[in-house]
Amino acid sequence: MPKSALSFVCQNCGAAYNRWQGKCDACGEWNTLAEEDITGATTMPVSIRSKRKGRLFTLETLTGQTQDAPRLSSGMTELDRVTGGGFVRGSVLLVGGDPGIGKSTLLTQATSLLARAGHRAVYISGEEAVAQVRLRAERLGLADAPVQLAAETSVEDIVATLSEGTVPRLVVIDSIQTMWTDTVESAPGTVTQVRTSAQALIRFAKKSGAALILVGHVTKDGQIAGPRVVEHMVDAVLSFEGEGSQQFRILRAVKNRFGPTDEIGVFEMTGLGLREVSNPSELFLSERDLGSPGTAVFAGIEGTRPVLVELQALVAPTSLGTPRRAVVGWDSSRLSMVLAVLEAHCGVKLSGHDVYFNVAGGLRINEPAADLAAAAALVSSLTNAQLPTDAVYFGEISLSGAVRPVAQTSARLKEAAKLGFGRAVLPESTRGDVGGDAGLSLNTVAGLTTLVADIAARGQSRSGKATDPEKNATPARFRRQDG
Ligand code: TYD
Ligand code: MG
């Protein structure tokens, strides 16, 4: 009896099993196994398996002539920044993100701009009808762009159509989950279909030299066959993020064979589509609660760009046995570490308090340099002492309570000065890096204890003389920038 071709495939990671089980051993997800017919995907007909000896090819050295990958600018600076300077010919990009975040909007804008610039740009929608895509383009004011549009889902038909005429410079497939190919039996949307369809499309891109963008939905529960399996096959993976309730959208490279992965592109979703935000600091600081306790401005670096962002902390006595620690936009173990250092070295008792921590604007911070600003926000909230409204903070905190230097001090200071800040609180050992005139007054701290004492003193003097106008006034420099 022939072995059954049916198999159970994890819809999260693509691992295959020959019987059903509740948990995938490979990725640890529960309830992600689905029955699939993977005949065509895994076994090749005997007639194709050849008996010939392998072809000989020449092996190269690492040195030698290299050409820069030919790039095509998308016409959107923020998108180009994340891809590393534009779309590379024959490369494949996967754009992931939650449904409704704005992937189709972003790619409609990008294809339209390319088409307007005279390139052949194709947009294939497997989710929406042509009329819906047209409506969106109209809303974006791009209806006149000569984009080639289709609502198709058959990979064979798509590849055949694209192979006709001049090679397209950009092909958008929205989304890869809706694509299906005749070569495998599984239902559209299953891992096997997604993987095989992606393979066929990628083969077309590599052969023709067209840049290909695949859109993929990511759901946390792993219900839709994730683009996870596709991630390994593509050249770059971009993730489009943002809080649904907020207007900001951040495009981030998770993987990039042709460029850096630490750059972010910042967009704002408006009624007229995505607007590029070339100065993110203004965005992340625009709605500051000037001078309320628990907020500190962090002078950070995203990729090559300095970004000023507000950190917010709320420290409140707990009513639970185990105090709550809730973090949005920062690493929770990093927060625990800062809290532990505050307790151990600075005598700040936080074990009886709930701690809530938030990075404003939906940004996600990965830099250790945020430690000092986070600590300042936490202590400020605990002591109810407002921090100076014209100060920025940066520096890494070590477990011993020392404040360690971080890279790119002058870029951070320049951005702060540009936005009207008057002083910076920074690690003592970086003073040398600053050079001559930093444009703002520098308040260096060697250890976290100094910072805590400073903030606590502010709180006390404020509660002593609550009406002191000097202390609570918004500094003139910041007022001008804010107004
Ligand atoms: P869409 O690009 O369809 O998201 P995705 O392809 O990632 O699922 O965008 C969906 C949301 O964007 C939708 O809720 C409406 C909003 N939107 C705007 O606010 N302004 C616009 O100009 C457009 C086109 C969409
Ligand atoms: Mg969409």
Coordinates of C-alpha atoms and ligand atoms in Angstrom, one line a residue:
M1 CA 0.0 0.0 0.0
P2 CA 1.4 3.4 -0.9
K3 CA 2.3 5.7 2.0
S4 CA -0.4 8.3 2.5
A5 CA 0.6 11.7 1.1
L6 CA -1.4 13.5 3.7
S7 CA 0.5 15.0 6.4
F8 CA 0.1 17.5 9.3
V9 CA 1.9 20.8 8.8
C10 CA 2.4 23.4 11.4
Q11 CA 0.8 26.6 10.1
N12 CA 3.2 28.7 12.1
C13 CA 6.6 27.3 11.2
G14 CA 6.0 24.7 8.4
A15 CA 7.2 21.6 10.3
A16 CA 5.5 18.5 9.0
Y17 CA 4.3 15.5 11.1
N18 CA 2.6 12.3 10.0
R19 CA 0.0 12.4 12.8
W20 CA -1.9 15.2 14.5
Q21 CA -0.7 16.5 17.8
G22 CA -1.7 19.5 19.9
K23 CA 1.7 21.2 20.1
C24 CA 4.3 21.7 17.4
D25 CA 7.6 20.4 18.7
A26 CA 9.5 22.6 16.3
C27 CA 8.2 26.0 17.3
G28 CA 6.3 25.3 20.5
E29 CA 3.0 26.8 19.3
W30 CA -0.3 25.1 20.3
N31 CA -3.0 24.0 17.9
T32 CA -1.3 25.1 14.7
L33 CA -1.2 21.7 12.9
A34 CA -3.5 21.3 9.9
E35 CA -3.9 18.4 7.5
E36 CA -2.3 19.1 4.1
D37 CA -1.6 17.1 1.0
I38 CA 2.0 17.8 0.5
T39 CA 2.7 15.4 -2.4
G40 CA 3.8 17.9 -4.9
A41 CA 5.7 19.9 -2.5
T42 CA 8.0 17.3 -1.1
T43 CA 8.4 14.5 -3.6
M44 CA 9.5 14.9 -7.2
P45 CA 8.1 12.6 -9.9
V46 CA 10.7 9.9 -10.8
S47 CA 10.9 11.2 -14.4
I48 CA 12.3 14.5 -13.2
R49 CA 14.9 13.0 -10.8
S50 CA 17.9 12.8 -13.1
K51 CA 20.7 10.4 -13.0
R52 CA 23.3 12.7 -14.6
K53 CA 26.5 13.8 -12.9
G54 CA 26.6 17.3 -11.6
R55 CA 27.7 20.2 -13.8
L56 CA 31.1 21.7 -12.9
F57 CA 31.2 25.4 -12.0
T58 CA 34.0 27.7 -11.1
L59 CA 34.7 28.7 -7.6
E60 CA 35.4 32.4 -6.9
T61 CA 37.5 34.3 -4.4
L62 CA 36.2 36.9 -2.0
T63 CA 38.2 39.7 -3.6
G64 CA 37.4 40.7 -7.2
Q65 CA 35.2 43.0 -9.1
T66 CA 31.9 43.7 -7.5
Q67 CA 29.1 45.9 -8.8
D68 CA 26.8 47.8 -6.5
A69 CA 23.4 46.3 -6.7
P70 CA 21.4 48.4 -9.2
R71 CA 18.8 50.2 -7.2
L72 CA 15.5 51.8 -8.1
S73 CA 14.4 54.6 -5.9
S74 CA 10.7 54.3 -4.8
G75 CA 10.2 58.0 -4.7
M76 CA 9.5 57.8 -1.0
T77 CA 12.5 58.8 1.1
E78 CA 11.3 56.9 4.2
L79 CA 10.8 53.7 2.3
D80 CA 14.2 54.0 0.6
R81 CA 15.8 54.6 3.9
V82 CA 14.6 51.2 5.2
T83 CA 15.3 49.2 2.0
G84 CA 18.8 50.7 2.0
G85 CA 18.5 53.0 -0.9
G86 CA 15.7 51.6 -3.1
F87 CA 14.6 48.3 -4.6
V88 CA 17.3 46.1 -5.9
R89 CA 16.7 44.4 -9.3
G90 CA 15.7 40.8 -9.0
S91 CA 15.3 41.1 -5.2
V92 CA 12.3 40.0 -3.2
L93 CA 10.9 41.9 -0.3
L94 CA 8.4 40.7 2.2
V95 CA 6.3 43.3 3.9
G96 CA 4.6 42.0 7.0
G97 CA 2.1 43.6 9.4
D98 CA -1.2 43.4 11.1
P99 CA -4.3 43.7 8.9
G100 CA -5.4 47.3 8.5
I101 CA -2.0 48.8 9.4
G102 CA -1.6 50.3 5.9
K103 CA 0.4 47.8 3.8
S104 CA -1.8 48.1 0.7
T105 CA -1.8 51.9 1.1
L106 CA 2.0 52.1 1.3
L107 CA 2.5 49.8 -1.7
T108 CA -0.2 51.5 -3.8
Q109 CA 1.7 54.8 -3.2
A110 CA 5.0 53.2 -4.0
T111 CA 3.8 51.6 -7.3
S112 CA 2.0 54.7 -8.4
L113 CA 5.1 56.9 -7.9
L114 CA 7.3 54.4 -9.8
A115 CA 4.7 54.2 -12.6
R116 CA 4.5 58.0 -12.8
A117 CA 8.3 58.0 -13.1
G118 CA 7.9 55.9 -16.3
H119 CA 8.6 52.4 -15.0
R120 CA 6.4 49.4 -15.6
A121 CA 4.9 48.8 -12.2
V122 CA 2.4 46.0 -11.6
Y123 CA 0.0 45.7 -8.6
I124 CA -1.7 42.3 -8.2
S125 CA -4.3 42.2 -5.5
G126 CA -5.6 38.8 -4.3
E127 CA -7.7 40.3 -1.6
E128 CA -9.5 43.3 -3.2
A129 CA -11.4 43.7 -6.4
V130 CA -9.9 46.1 -9.0
A131 CA -12.6 48.6 -8.2
Q132 CA -11.5 48.7 -4.5
V133 CA -7.9 49.3 -5.4
R134 CA -9.0 52.0 -7.8
L135 CA -11.1 53.7 -5.1
R136 CA -8.1 53.7 -2.8
A137 CA -5.9 55.2 -5.5
E138 CA -8.5 57.9 -6.1
R139 CA -8.6 58.7 -2.4
L140 CA -4.8 58.9 -2.5
G141 CA -4.9 61.3 -5.5
L142 CA -2.9 58.7 -7.5
A143 CA -5.6 57.5 -9.9
D144 CA -3.8 59.0 -12.9
A145 CA -0.7 56.9 -12.4
P146 CA -0.2 54.3 -15.1
V147 CA 0.0 51.3 -12.7
Q148 CA -0.9 47.9 -14.2
L149 CA -3.6 46.5 -12.0
A150 CA -5.2 43.0 -11.7
A151 CA -7.1 41.0 -9.2
E152 CA -5.7 37.6 -9.6
T153 CA -4.6 34.7 -7.4
S154 CA -3.3 32.0 -9.7
V155 CA 0.5 32.0 -9.6
E156 CA 0.8 30.3 -13.0
D157 CA -1.5 33.0 -14.6
I158 CA 0.4 35.8 -12.9
V159 CA 3.8 34.5 -14.0
A160 CA 2.6 34.0 -17.6
T161 CA 1.2 37.5 -17.7
L162 CA 4.2 39.2 -16.2
S163 CA 6.5 37.4 -18.6
E164 CA 4.8 39.1 -21.6
G165 CA 6.1 42.4 -22.8
T166 CA 8.8 44.5 -21.1
V167 CA 10.1 43.2 -17.8
P168 CA 8.2 45.0 -15.0
R169 CA 10.5 47.0 -12.6
L170 CA 8.3 46.4 -9.7
V171 CA 5.7 43.7 -8.9
V172 CA 3.5 43.9 -5.8
I173 CA 1.7 40.7 -4.7
D174 CA -1.0 41.6 -2.1
S175 CA -1.0 39.2 -0.4
I176 CA 1.0 36.0 -0.6
Q177 CA -1.6 34.2 1.6
T178 CA -4.2 34.5 -1.2
M179 CA -2.0 33.0 -3.9
W180 CA -2.3 29.4 -5.0
T181 CA -0.6 27.2 -7.5
D182 CA -1.7 24.1 -9.4
T183 CA 1.4 22.2 -8.5
V184 CA 0.2 21.3 -4.9
E185 CA -3.0 20.1 -3.7
S186 CA -3.4 22.0 -0.4
A187 CA -5.9 24.7 0.0
P188 CA -4.9 28.4 -0.5
G189 CA -3.5 30.0 2.6
T190 CA -1.9 26.8 3.9
V191 CA 1.8 26.7 4.5
T192 CA 2.5 24.5 1.6
Q193 CA 0.6 26.7 -0.8
V194 CA 2.2 29.9 0.5
R195 CA 5.6 28.4 0.3
T196 CA 5.2 26.9 -3.2
S197 CA 3.6 30.0 -4.6
A198 CA 6.3 32.2 -3.1
Q199 CA 8.9 29.9 -4.6
A200 CA 7.4 30.3 -8.1
L201 CA 7.1 34.1 -7.8
I202 CA 10.7 34.4 -6.4
R203 CA 12.0 32.3 -9.3
F204 CA 10.3 34.7 -11.7
A205 CA 11.8 37.7 -10.0
K206 CA 15.3 36.3 -10.0
K207 CA 15.1 35.2 -13.6
S208 CA 13.6 38.4 -15.0
G209 CA 15.2 41.0 -12.8
A210 CA 12.0 42.5 -11.6
A211 CA 11.8 43.7 -8.0
L212 CA 9.1 41.7 -6.2
I213 CA 7.2 42.8 -3.1
L214 CA 5.2 40.2 -1.2
V215 CA 2.7 41.3 1.3
G216 CA 2.1 39.0 4.3
H217 CA -0.3 39.2 7.2
V218 CA 1.0 38.2 10.5
T219 CA -1.4 37.1 13.2
K220 CA -0.2 36.4 16.7
D221 CA -2.2 33.2 17.1
G222 CA -0.7 31.7 14.0
Q223 CA -4.0 30.9 12.4
I224 CA -3.1 32.2 8.9
A225 CA -0.2 30.3 7.4
G226 CA 2.4 32.7 8.4
P227 CA 4.9 34.4 6.1
R228 CA 7.4 32.9 8.6
V229 CA 8.2 30.2 6.1
V230 CA 8.7 32.8 3.4
E231 CA 11.1 34.9 5.5
H232 CA 14.0 32.5 4.8
M233 CA 13.4 32.7 1.0
V234 CA 13.3 36.4 0.5
D235 CA 16.1 39.0 0.5
A236 CA 14.6 41.4 2.9
V237 CA 11.8 41.4 5.4
L238 CA 10.1 44.7 6.4
S239 CA 7.7 45.0 9.2
F240 CA 5.1 47.7 9.2
E241 CA 4.1 48.5 12.8
G242 CA 2.0 50.9 14.7
E243 CA -0.8 51.1 17.3
G244 CA -4.2 50.9 15.5
S245 CA -5.4 53.9 17.6
Q246 CA -2.5 56.1 16.7
Q247 CA -1.6 57.7 13.4
F248 CA 2.1 56.9 13.4
R249 CA 3.3 53.9 11.4
I250 CA 6.9 52.6 11.6
L251 CA 8.5 50.6 8.9
R252 CA 11.4 48.5 10.1
A253 CA 13.8 46.2 8.4
V254 CA 13.9 42.8 10.2
K255 CA 16.2 41.3 7.7
N256 CA 18.0 42.9 4.7
R257 CA 20.6 41.3 2.5
F258 CA 21.2 44.6 0.7
G259 CA 21.2 47.2 3.5
P260 CA 21.1 48.0 7.2
T261 CA 18.5 46.6 9.5
D262 CA 18.5 49.3 12.1
E263 CA 16.9 52.1 10.1
I264 CA 13.3 53.0 10.5
G265 CA 10.9 54.8 8.3
V266 CA 8.2 56.9 9.9
F267 CA 4.9 57.6 8.4
E268 CA 1.7 59.2 9.5
M269 CA -1.7 57.8 8.3
T270 CA -3.8 60.6 7.2
G271 CA -7.1 60.9 5.3
L272 CA -5.0 61.2 2.1
G273 CA -2.8 58.2 2.7
L274 CA 0.6 57.8 4.3
R275 CA 2.5 61.0 4.8
E276 CA 6.3 60.6 5.3
V277 CA 7.6 62.1 8.5
S278 CA 11.2 63.2 7.9
N279 CA 11.7 64.6 11.4
P280 CA 10.3 62.0 13.8
S281 CA 11.4 63.8 16.9
E282 CA 8.8 66.5 16.3
L283 CA 6.2 63.8 16.0
F284 CA 7.1 61.9 19.1
L285 CA 7.3 65.1 21.2
S286 CA 4.4 67.0 19.7
E287 CA 1.9 66.1 22.3
R288 CA 4.1 66.4 25.4
D289 CA 2.5 66.9 28.7
L290 CA 5.0 69.6 29.5
G291 CA 6.5 69.1 32.9
S292 CA 4.2 66.5 34.4
P293 CA 6.1 64.2 36.8
G294 CA 7.0 60.8 35.3
T295 CA 8.0 62.0 31.8
A296 CA 11.5 62.3 30.5
V297 CA 12.8 63.0 27.0
F298 CA 15.3 60.4 25.7
A299 CA 17.7 61.4 23.0
G300 CA 18.0 58.2 21.0
I301 CA 19.4 57.0 17.7
E302 CA 17.4 54.9 15.3
G303 CA 19.8 53.7 12.6
T304 CA 21.7 56.8 11.5
R305 CA 19.1 59.2 12.7
P306 CA 18.8 60.8 16.1
V307 CA 15.2 60.6 17.4
L308 CA 14.0 62.4 20.5
V309 CA 11.2 60.5 22.2
E310 CA 9.2 60.9 25.4
L311 CA 9.3 58.2 28.0
Q312 CA 6.5 58.0 30.5
A313 CA 6.4 56.2 33.8
L314 CA 3.7 55.8 36.4
V315 CA 4.7 54.4 39.8
A316 CA 1.8 53.9 42.2
P317 CA 1.4 52.0 45.4
T318 CA 0.1 48.5 44.7
S319 CA -2.9 46.8 46.1
L320 CA -1.7 43.3 44.9
G321 CA 0.6 40.8 46.5
T322 CA 2.9 40.9 43.5
P323 CA 3.2 44.4 42.1
R324 CA 2.4 44.9 38.4
R325 CA 5.0 45.7 35.8
A326 CA 3.6 46.8 32.5
V327 CA 5.8 48.0 29.6
V328 CA 4.9 49.3 26.2
G329 CA 7.7 50.0 23.7
W330 CA 10.6 48.9 25.8
D331 CA 12.1 45.6 26.9
S332 CA 10.5 44.4 30.1
S333 CA 13.7 42.7 31.4
R334 CA 15.5 46.0 30.8
L335 CA 12.9 47.7 33.0
S336 CA 13.3 45.1 35.7
M337 CA 17.1 45.7 35.6
V338 CA 16.8 49.4 36.1
L339 CA 14.3 48.9 38.9
A340 CA 16.7 46.4 40.6
V341 CA 19.6 48.9 40.3
L342 CA 17.4 51.7 41.8
E343 CA 16.5 49.4 44.7
A344 CA 19.9 48.0 45.3
H345 CA 22.1 51.1 44.9
C346 CA 20.0 54.1 45.3
G347 CA 17.7 53.1 48.1
V348 CA 14.6 53.6 46.0
K349 CA 12.0 51.2 47.3
L350 CA 9.8 50.0 44.4
S351 CA 8.8 46.5 45.5
G352 CA 5.5 47.9 47.0
H353 CA 4.6 49.8 43.8
D354 CA 3.0 49.0 40.5
V355 CA 5.1 50.3 37.6
Y356 CA 3.7 51.2 34.2
F357 CA 6.1 52.3 31.5
N358 CA 5.3 53.6 28.1
V359 CA 7.2 55.0 25.1
A360 CA 5.2 57.8 23.5
G361 CA 4.1 57.6 19.9
G362 CA 4.2 53.9 19.4
L363 CA 7.9 53.8 19.0
R364 CA 9.9 50.7 20.1
I365 CA 13.2 51.4 21.7
N366 CA 16.0 48.8 21.7
E367 CA 19.0 50.9 22.8
P368 CA 20.5 50.5 26.2
A369 CA 21.1 54.2 26.1
A370 CA 17.5 54.7 27.2
D371 CA 18.3 53.4 30.7
L372 CA 19.1 56.8 32.2
A373 CA 16.0 58.5 30.8
A374 CA 13.8 55.6 32.0
A375 CA 15.3 55.8 35.5
A376 CA 14.7 59.6 35.5
A377 CA 11.1 59.1 34.5
L378 CA 10.6 56.4 37.2
V379 CA 12.1 58.4 40.0
S380 CA 10.3 61.5 38.9
S381 CA 7.0 59.7 39.1
L382 CA 7.8 58.1 42.4
T383 CA 8.8 61.3 44.1
N384 CA 6.2 63.4 42.2
A385 CA 9.0 65.7 41.1
Q386 CA 8.7 67.2 37.7
L387 CA 11.9 67.0 35.6
P388 CA 13.2 70.2 33.8
T389 CA 11.1 70.5 30.7
D390 CA 14.1 71.5 28.6
A391 CA 16.3 68.5 29.4
V392 CA 17.1 65.4 27.5
Y393 CA 18.6 62.2 29.0
F394 CA 20.7 59.4 27.7
G395 CA 23.2 56.9 29.1
E396 CA 23.4 53.2 29.9
I397 CA 23.1 52.0 33.5
S398 CA 25.4 49.2 34.6
L399 CA 24.4 46.7 37.3
S400 CA 26.8 48.5 39.7
G401 CA 24.8 51.7 39.4
A402 CA 27.4 53.5 37.3
V403 CA 26.3 55.4 34.2
R404 CA 28.1 54.2 31.2
P405 CA 28.9 56.1 28.0
V406 CA 27.0 55.5 24.8
A407 CA 27.8 56.1 21.1
Q408 CA 27.0 59.1 19.0
T409 CA 26.9 61.7 21.7
S410 CA 27.3 64.7 19.5
A411 CA 24.5 63.6 17.1
R412 CA 22.1 63.3 20.1
L413 CA 23.1 66.7 21.4
K414 CA 22.8 68.3 18.1
E415 CA 19.2 67.1 17.6
A416 CA 18.3 68.2 21.1
A417 CA 19.7 71.7 20.5
K418 CA 17.9 71.9 17.2
L419 CA 14.6 71.2 18.9
G420 CA 15.1 73.9 21.5
F421 CA 16.3 71.9 24.4
G422 CA 18.6 73.7 26.8
R423 CA 20.4 70.9 28.7
A424 CA 21.4 67.3 28.5
V425 CA 21.9 64.8 31.3
L426 CA 24.5 62.4 30.1
P427 CA 27.3 60.0 31.3
E428 CA 30.3 61.8 32.8
S429 CA 32.8 59.9 30.7
T430 CA 31.4 61.2 27.4
R431 CA 32.3 64.8 28.1
G432 CA 35.4 64.4 26.1
D433 CA 33.4 63.3 23.0
V434 CA 31.3 66.4 22.8
G435 CA 34.0 68.8 21.5
G436 CA 33.6 72.5 21.8
D437 CA 30.2 74.1 21.8
A438 CA 27.5 71.6 22.2
G439 CA 24.8 74.2 22.0
L440 CA 23.3 73.3 25.3
S441 CA 24.4 73.0 28.9
L442 CA 25.7 69.6 29.9
N443 CA 24.9 68.0 33.2
T444 CA 27.1 64.9 33.6
V445 CA 26.4 62.1 36.0
A446 CA 28.8 59.4 37.0
G447 CA 26.4 57.2 38.9
L448 CA 22.7 56.7 39.2
T449 CA 22.7 57.8 42.8
T450 CA 23.6 61.4 41.8
L451 CA 20.6 61.5 39.4
V452 CA 18.2 60.2 42.0
A453 CA 19.4 62.7 44.6
D454 CA 19.0 65.5 42.1
I455 CA 15.5 64.6 41.2
A456 CA 14.4 63.9 44.8
A457 CA 15.8 67.4 45.8
R458 CA 13.7 69.0 43.1
G459 CA 10.6 67.2 44.4
Q460 CA 11.3 68.4 47.9
S461 CA 12.1 72.0 47.0
R462 CA 8.9 72.1 44.9
S463 CA 6.6 70.8 47.7
G464 CA 8.3 73.3 50.0
K465 CA 7.7 76.3 47.8
A466 CA 4.9 75.3 45.6
T467 CA 4.5 78.7 44.0
D468 CA 8.1 79.3 43.0
P469 CA 7.6 80.6 39.5
E470 CA 11.2 80.0 38.5
K471 CA 11.1 76.3 38.9
N472 CA 7.9 75.6 37.1
A473 CA 8.3 78.0 34.2
T474 CA 8.7 76.6 30.8
P475 CA 12.1 77.7 29.6
A476 CA 12.0 80.4 27.0
R477 CA 13.8 78.2 24.4
F478 CA 11.3 75.4 24.6
R479 CA 8.3 77.7 24.6
R480 CA 9.4 79.2 21.4
Q481 CA 9.8 75.8 19.7
D482 CA 6.5 74.6 21.1
G483 CA 4.4 77.6 20.0
Ligands
TYD1 P1 -4.8 49.2 4.2 O1 -3.7 49.7 3.4 O2 -5.9 48.6 3.5 O3 -4.2 48.1 5.3 P2 -3.6 46.7 5.0 O4 -3.4 46.5 3.6 O5 -2.4 46.6 5.9 O6 -4.6 45.7 5.6 O7 -5.2 50.4 5.2 C1 -6.2 50.2 6.1 C2 -6.5 51.3 6.9 O8 -6.0 52.6 6.6 C3 -8.0 51.5 6.9 O9 -8.5 51.3 8.2 C4 -8.3 52.9 6.5 C5 -6.9 53.6 6.6 N1 -6.7 54.6 5.6 C6 -6.6 55.9 5.9 O10 -6.7 56.3 7.1 N2 -6.3 56.8 4.9 C7 -6.2 56.5 3.7 O11 -5.9 57.3 2.8 C8 -6.3 55.1 3.3 C9 -6.1 54.6 1.9 C10 -6.5 54.2 4.3
MG2 MG -4.3 45.1 2.3

